[in-house]
Coordinates of C-alpha atoms and ligand atoms in Angstrom, one line a residue:
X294 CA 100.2 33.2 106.6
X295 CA 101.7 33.8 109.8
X296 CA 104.0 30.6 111.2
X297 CA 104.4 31.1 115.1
X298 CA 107.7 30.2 116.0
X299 CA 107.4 26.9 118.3
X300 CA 107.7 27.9 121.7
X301 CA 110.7 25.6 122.7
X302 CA 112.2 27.3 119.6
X303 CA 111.4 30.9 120.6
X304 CA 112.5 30.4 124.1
X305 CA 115.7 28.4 123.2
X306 CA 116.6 31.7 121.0
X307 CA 115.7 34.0 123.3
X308 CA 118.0 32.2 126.3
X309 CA 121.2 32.5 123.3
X310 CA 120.8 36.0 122.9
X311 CA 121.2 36.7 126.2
X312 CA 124.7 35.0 126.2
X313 CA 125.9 37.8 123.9
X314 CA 126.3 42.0 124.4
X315 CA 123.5 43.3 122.6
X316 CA 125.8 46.2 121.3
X317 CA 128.2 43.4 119.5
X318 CA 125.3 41.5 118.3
X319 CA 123.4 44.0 116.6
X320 CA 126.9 45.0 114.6
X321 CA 126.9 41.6 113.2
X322 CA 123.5 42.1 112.5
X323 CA 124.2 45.2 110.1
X324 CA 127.2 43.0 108.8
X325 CA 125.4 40.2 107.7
X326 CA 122.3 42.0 106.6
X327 CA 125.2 43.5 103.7
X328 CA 126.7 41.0 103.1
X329 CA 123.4 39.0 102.6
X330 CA 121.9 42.1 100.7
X331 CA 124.6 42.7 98.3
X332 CA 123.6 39.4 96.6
X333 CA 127.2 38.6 95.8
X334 CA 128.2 34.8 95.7
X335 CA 130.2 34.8 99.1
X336 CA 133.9 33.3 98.1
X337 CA 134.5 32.8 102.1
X338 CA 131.8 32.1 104.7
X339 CA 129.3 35.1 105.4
X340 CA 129.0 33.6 109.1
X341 CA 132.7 34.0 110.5
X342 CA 132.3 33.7 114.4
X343 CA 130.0 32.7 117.1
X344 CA 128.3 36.2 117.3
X345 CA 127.8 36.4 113.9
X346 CA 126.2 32.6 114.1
X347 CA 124.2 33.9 117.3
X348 CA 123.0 37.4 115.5
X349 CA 121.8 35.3 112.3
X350 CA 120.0 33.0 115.0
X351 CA 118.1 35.2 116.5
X352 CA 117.1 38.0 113.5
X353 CA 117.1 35.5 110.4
X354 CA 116.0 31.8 111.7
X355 CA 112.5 32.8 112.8
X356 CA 112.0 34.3 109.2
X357 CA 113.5 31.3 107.4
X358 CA 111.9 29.0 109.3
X359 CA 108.5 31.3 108.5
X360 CA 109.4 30.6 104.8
X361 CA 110.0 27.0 105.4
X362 CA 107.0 26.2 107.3
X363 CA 104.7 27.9 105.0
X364 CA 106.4 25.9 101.5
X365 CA 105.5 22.7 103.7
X366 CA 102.3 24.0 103.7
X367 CA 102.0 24.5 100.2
X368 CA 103.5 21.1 99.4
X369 CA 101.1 19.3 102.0
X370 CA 98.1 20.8 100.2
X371 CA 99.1 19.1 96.8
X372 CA 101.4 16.2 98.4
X373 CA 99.3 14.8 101.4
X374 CA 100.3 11.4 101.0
X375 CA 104.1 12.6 101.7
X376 CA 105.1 11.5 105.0
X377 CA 108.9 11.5 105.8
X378 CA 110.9 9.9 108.6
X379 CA 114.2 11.0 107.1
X380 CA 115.0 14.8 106.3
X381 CA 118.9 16.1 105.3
X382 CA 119.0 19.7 105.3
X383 CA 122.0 21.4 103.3
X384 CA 123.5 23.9 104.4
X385 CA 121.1 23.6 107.1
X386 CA 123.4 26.8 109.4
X387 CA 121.7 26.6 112.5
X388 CA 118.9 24.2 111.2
X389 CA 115.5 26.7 110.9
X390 CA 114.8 24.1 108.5
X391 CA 114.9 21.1 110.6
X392 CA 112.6 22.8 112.7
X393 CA 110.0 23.6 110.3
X394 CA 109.7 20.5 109.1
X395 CA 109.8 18.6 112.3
X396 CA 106.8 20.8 113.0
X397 CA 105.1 19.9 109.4
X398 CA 106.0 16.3 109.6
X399 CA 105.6 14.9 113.3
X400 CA 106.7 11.4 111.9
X401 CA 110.3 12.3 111.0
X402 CA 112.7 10.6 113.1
X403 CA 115.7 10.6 111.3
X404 CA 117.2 14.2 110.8
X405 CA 120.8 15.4 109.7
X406 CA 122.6 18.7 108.8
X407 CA 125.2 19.7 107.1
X408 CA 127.4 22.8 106.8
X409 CA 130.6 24.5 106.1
X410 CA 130.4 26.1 109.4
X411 CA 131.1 24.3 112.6
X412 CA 129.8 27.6 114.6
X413 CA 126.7 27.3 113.1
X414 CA 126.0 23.7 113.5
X415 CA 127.2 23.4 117.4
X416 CA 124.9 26.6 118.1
X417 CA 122.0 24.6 115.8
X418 CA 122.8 21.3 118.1
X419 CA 122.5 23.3 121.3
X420 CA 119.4 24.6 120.6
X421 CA 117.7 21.3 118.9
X422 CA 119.0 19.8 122.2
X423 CA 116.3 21.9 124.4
X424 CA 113.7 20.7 122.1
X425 CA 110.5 18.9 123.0
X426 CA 110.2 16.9 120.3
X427 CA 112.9 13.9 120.6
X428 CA 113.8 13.3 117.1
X429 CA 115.1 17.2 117.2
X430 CA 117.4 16.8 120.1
X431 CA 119.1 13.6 118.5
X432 CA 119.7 15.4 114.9
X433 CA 122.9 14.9 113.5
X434 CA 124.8 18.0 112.9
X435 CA 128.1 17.5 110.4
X436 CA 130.3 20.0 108.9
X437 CA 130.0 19.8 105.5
X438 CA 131.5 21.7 102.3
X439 CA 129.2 21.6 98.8
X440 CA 132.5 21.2 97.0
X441 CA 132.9 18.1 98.3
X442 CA 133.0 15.1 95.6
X443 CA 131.6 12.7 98.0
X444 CA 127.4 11.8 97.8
X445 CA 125.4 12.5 99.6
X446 CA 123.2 10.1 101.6
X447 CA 119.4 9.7 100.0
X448 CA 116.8 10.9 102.6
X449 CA 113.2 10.6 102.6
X450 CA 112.9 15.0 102.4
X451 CA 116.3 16.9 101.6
X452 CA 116.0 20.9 102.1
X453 CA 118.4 23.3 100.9
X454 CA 117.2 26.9 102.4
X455 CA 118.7 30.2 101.5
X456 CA 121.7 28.4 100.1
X457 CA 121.9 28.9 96.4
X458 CA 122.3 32.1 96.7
X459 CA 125.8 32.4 98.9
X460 CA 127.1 29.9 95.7
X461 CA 128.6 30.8 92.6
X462 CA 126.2 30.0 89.4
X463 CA 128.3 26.6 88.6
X464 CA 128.2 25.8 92.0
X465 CA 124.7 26.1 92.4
X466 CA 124.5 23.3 89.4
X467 CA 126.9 21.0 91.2
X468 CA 124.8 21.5 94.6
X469 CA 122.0 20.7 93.1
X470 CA 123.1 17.7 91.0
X471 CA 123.9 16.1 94.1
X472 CA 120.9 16.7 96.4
X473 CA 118.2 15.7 93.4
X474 CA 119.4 12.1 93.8
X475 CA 119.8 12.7 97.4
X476 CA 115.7 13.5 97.8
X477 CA 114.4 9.9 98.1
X478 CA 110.9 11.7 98.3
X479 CA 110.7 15.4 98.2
X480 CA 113.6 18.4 97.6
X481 CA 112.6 21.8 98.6
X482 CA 114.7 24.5 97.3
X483 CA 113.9 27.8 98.6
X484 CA 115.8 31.5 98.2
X485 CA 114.7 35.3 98.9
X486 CA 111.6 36.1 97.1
X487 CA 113.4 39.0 95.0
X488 CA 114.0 38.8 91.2
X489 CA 117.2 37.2 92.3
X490 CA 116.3 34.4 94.5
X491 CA 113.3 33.8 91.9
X492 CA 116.1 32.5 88.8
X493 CA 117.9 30.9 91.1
X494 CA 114.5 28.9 91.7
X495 CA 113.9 28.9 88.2
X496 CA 117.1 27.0 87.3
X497 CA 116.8 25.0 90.7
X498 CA 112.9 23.9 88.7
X499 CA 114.4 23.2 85.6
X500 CA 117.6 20.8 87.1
X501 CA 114.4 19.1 89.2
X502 CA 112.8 18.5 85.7
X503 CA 115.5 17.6 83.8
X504 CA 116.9 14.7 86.3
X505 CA 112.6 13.4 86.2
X506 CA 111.4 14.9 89.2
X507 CA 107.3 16.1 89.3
X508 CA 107.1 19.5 90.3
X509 CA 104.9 19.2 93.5
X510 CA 104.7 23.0 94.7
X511 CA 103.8 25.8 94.2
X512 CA 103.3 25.5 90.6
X513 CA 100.0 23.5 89.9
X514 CA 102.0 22.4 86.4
X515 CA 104.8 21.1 84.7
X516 CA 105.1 24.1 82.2
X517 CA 107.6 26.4 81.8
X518 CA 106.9 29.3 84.4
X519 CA 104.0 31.8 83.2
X520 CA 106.3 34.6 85.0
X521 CA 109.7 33.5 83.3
X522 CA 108.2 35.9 80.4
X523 CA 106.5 38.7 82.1
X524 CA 108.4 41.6 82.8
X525 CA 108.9 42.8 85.9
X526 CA 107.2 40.2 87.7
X527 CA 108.7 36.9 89.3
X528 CA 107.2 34.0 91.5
X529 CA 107.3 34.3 94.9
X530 CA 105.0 34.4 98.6
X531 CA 104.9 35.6 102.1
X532 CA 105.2 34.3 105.8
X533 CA 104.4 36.8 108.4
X534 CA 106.7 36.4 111.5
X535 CA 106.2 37.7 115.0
X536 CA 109.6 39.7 116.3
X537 CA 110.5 39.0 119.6
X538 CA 111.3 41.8 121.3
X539 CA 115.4 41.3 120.8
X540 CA 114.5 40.3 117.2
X541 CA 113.0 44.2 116.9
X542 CA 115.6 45.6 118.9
X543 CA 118.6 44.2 117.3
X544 CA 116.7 45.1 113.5
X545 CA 116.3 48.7 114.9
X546 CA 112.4 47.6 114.0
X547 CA 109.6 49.3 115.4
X548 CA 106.8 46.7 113.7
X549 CA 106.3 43.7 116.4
X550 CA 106.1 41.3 112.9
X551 CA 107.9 41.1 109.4
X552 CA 106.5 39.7 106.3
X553 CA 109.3 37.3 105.1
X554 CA 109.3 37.0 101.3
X555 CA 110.1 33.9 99.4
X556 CA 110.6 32.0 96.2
X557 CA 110.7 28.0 96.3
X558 CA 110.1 25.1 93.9
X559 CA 109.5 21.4 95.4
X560 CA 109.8 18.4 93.2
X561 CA 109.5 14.7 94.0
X562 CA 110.2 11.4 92.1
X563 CA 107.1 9.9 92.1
X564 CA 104.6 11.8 93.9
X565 CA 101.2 10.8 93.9
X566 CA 99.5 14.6 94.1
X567 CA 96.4 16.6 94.0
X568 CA 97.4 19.6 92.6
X569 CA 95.3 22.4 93.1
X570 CA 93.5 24.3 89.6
X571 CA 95.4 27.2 90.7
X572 CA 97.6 28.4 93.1
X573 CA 97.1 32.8 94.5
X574 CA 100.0 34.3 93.4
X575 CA 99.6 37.8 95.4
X576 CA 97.6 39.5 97.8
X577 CA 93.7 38.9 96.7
X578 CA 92.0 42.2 96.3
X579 CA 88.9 42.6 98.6
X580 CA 85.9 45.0 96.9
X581 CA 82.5 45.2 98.0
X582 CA 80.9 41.6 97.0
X583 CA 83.7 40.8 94.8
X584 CA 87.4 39.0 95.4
X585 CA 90.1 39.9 92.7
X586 CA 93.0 37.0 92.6
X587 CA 95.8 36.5 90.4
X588 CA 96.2 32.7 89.6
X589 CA 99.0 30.6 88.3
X590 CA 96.5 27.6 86.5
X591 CA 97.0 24.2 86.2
X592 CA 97.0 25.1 82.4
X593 CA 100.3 26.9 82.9
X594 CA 98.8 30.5 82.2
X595 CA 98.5 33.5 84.4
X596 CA 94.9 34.8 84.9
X597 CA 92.8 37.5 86.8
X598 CA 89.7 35.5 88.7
X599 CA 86.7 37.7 89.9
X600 CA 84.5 36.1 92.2
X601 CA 81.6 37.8 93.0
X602 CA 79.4 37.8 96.0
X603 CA 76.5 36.1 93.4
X604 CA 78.5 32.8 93.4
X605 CA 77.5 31.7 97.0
X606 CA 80.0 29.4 98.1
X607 CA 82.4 29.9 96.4
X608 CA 82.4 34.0 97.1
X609 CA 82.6 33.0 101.0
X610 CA 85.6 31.1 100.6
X611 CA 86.9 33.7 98.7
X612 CA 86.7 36.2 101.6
X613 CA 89.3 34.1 103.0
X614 CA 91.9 33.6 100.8
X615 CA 95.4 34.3 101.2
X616 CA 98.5 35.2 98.7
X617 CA 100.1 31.5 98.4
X618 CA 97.2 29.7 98.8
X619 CA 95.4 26.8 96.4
X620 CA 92.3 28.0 94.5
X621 CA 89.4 27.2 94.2
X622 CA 89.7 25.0 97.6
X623 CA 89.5 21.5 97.9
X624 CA 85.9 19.8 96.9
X625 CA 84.5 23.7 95.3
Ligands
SAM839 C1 121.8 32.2 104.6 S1 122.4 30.8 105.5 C2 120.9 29.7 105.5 C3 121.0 28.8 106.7 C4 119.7 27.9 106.9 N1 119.6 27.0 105.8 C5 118.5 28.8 107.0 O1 117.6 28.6 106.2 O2 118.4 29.6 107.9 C6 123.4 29.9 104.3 C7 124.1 28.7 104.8 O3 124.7 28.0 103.7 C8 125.9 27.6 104.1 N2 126.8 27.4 103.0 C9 127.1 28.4 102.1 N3 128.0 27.9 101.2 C10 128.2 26.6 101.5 C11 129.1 25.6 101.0 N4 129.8 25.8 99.9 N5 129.1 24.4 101.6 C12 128.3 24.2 102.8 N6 127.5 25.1 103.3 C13 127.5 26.3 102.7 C14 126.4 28.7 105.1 O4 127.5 28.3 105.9 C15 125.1 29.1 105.8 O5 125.0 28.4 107.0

């Protein structure tokens, strides 16, 4: 799917970037693309001045807020009934997340952030302060460390995006023990969609389970993960994102879009869900009168569907499935 940045949001980045030299901007850019890609639990912040907080703005928020908005997706297909008015995002940086989910969830009116770094939340506060919708521009923005032995406060969604990853393996545990009885309705816990990212989501599912969440998305079970035992394969989608023209220049990109992959698991207390039979789990494969997908099942297996231009219906719909998407579609 392809989430269209909201245009408050895309104008608000592009007016930042022009506070900066593009020259120093794009060297924090190939700084923080390392440091990001080497995978290695960061032992000090990764984001260490206000051009490195504006270069992550502008080349990472409209791809993790891509990834964001397209797990709320996901979890409205098999969680209609959720409909916050309090979201905490941690280790929100310059709140992509916020944004995605004030676009997914037009009630919230009650939004906080935390973070280790101040730079990160004052840029995130001067850009939800341009936004249209009002419970944006009064987000709380607090500087936050996940060591902290202090609880956190329960919200109706908690969010913790592209987090795990800069933490330590115990750390991750600790983080998460805190924000599962934070998540008053739903906890989205998302990460790169590389092998990586994908355990991190596996343990992130397994700490959901083990305190009595309900997985709610994307698996349409409660099983262990079908692709925990496949080699060579993990769980994980894609959110195309348009580059804005500084967004290509700074990447050194010639493509006008990037497919952002990802790996999530959502889980709720008590959700009341229609989980789909099966959820695409990569690109379907189009063939002359016949559609080729790879489902997770609801029966917690991993199987090749055909549909075939003979089954009517159900072969139209077909024609327009995407990687990430529910299968069959609601009422089929
Ligand atoms: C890759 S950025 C993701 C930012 C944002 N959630 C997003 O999706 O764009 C990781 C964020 O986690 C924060 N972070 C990492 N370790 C942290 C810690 N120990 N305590 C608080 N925040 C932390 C960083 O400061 C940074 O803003």
């Amino acid at each position: 799917m392809t989430a269209e940045l909201p245009a408050d949001l895309r104008a608000g980045l592009e007016t930042e970037a022009a506070r900066a030299p593009e020259e120093r901007l794009a060297q924090s850019v190939s700084r923080l693309i390392e440091a990001y890609r080497s995978g290695k639990p960061a032992s000090v912040p990764i984001l260490t001045s206000s051009t490195d907080v504006l270069a992550y703005a502008a080349y990472r928020m409209p791809a993790t807020f891509a990834a964001v908005r397209a797990a709320l997706g996901q979890i409205a297909g098999a969680y209609s009934d959720f409909s916050p008015r309090s979201h905490l995002d941690i280790g929100g940086g310059t709140g992509a997340a916020v944004w995605a989910a004030a676009d997914a969830y037009p009630g919230l009116s009650d939004i906080s952030v935390r973070d280790q770094v101040a730079d990160a939340l004052t840029f995130g506060a001067r850009l939800t302060g341009k936004a249209n919708n009002p419970a944006l521009r009064k987000a709380m923005w607090d500087q936050w460390h996940a060591s902290t032995s202090a609880g956190l406060p329960r919200a109706d969604l908690v969010t913790v995006s592209y987090v795990l990853g800069e933490l330590p393996a115990q750390a991750q545990a600790a983080l998460l023990a805190q924000v599962i009885p934070a998540a008053a309705g739903l906890l989205l816990v998302i990460e790169p969609g590389t092998p990586a990212g994908y355990e991190r989501v596996l343990r992130a599912r397994q700490a959901m389970l083990d305190l009595g969440l309900t997985i709610v998305a994307p698996c349409p079970h409660q099983n262990a993960c079908p692709l925990s035992t496949t080699p060579g394969d993990w769980c994980h989608f894609a959110a195309r994102v348009n580059r804005s023209a500084v967004h290509r220049r700074l990447k050194n990109a010639q493509l006008g879009h990037e497919d952002e992959k990802f790996s999530f698991i959502a889980g709720a207390p008590s959700p009341t869900l229609q989980q789909p039979g099966g959820r695409v789990l990569r690109h379907p494969q189009f063939r002359k009168g016949m559609v080729t997908m790879q489902l997770c099942r609801a029966a917690g297996d991993v199987q090749l569907q055909i549909i075939s231009k003979k089954e009517g219906t159900l072969y139209r719909a077909a024609r327009d499935v995407e990687w990430g998407d529910a299968w069959p579609p609601p009422g089929a």
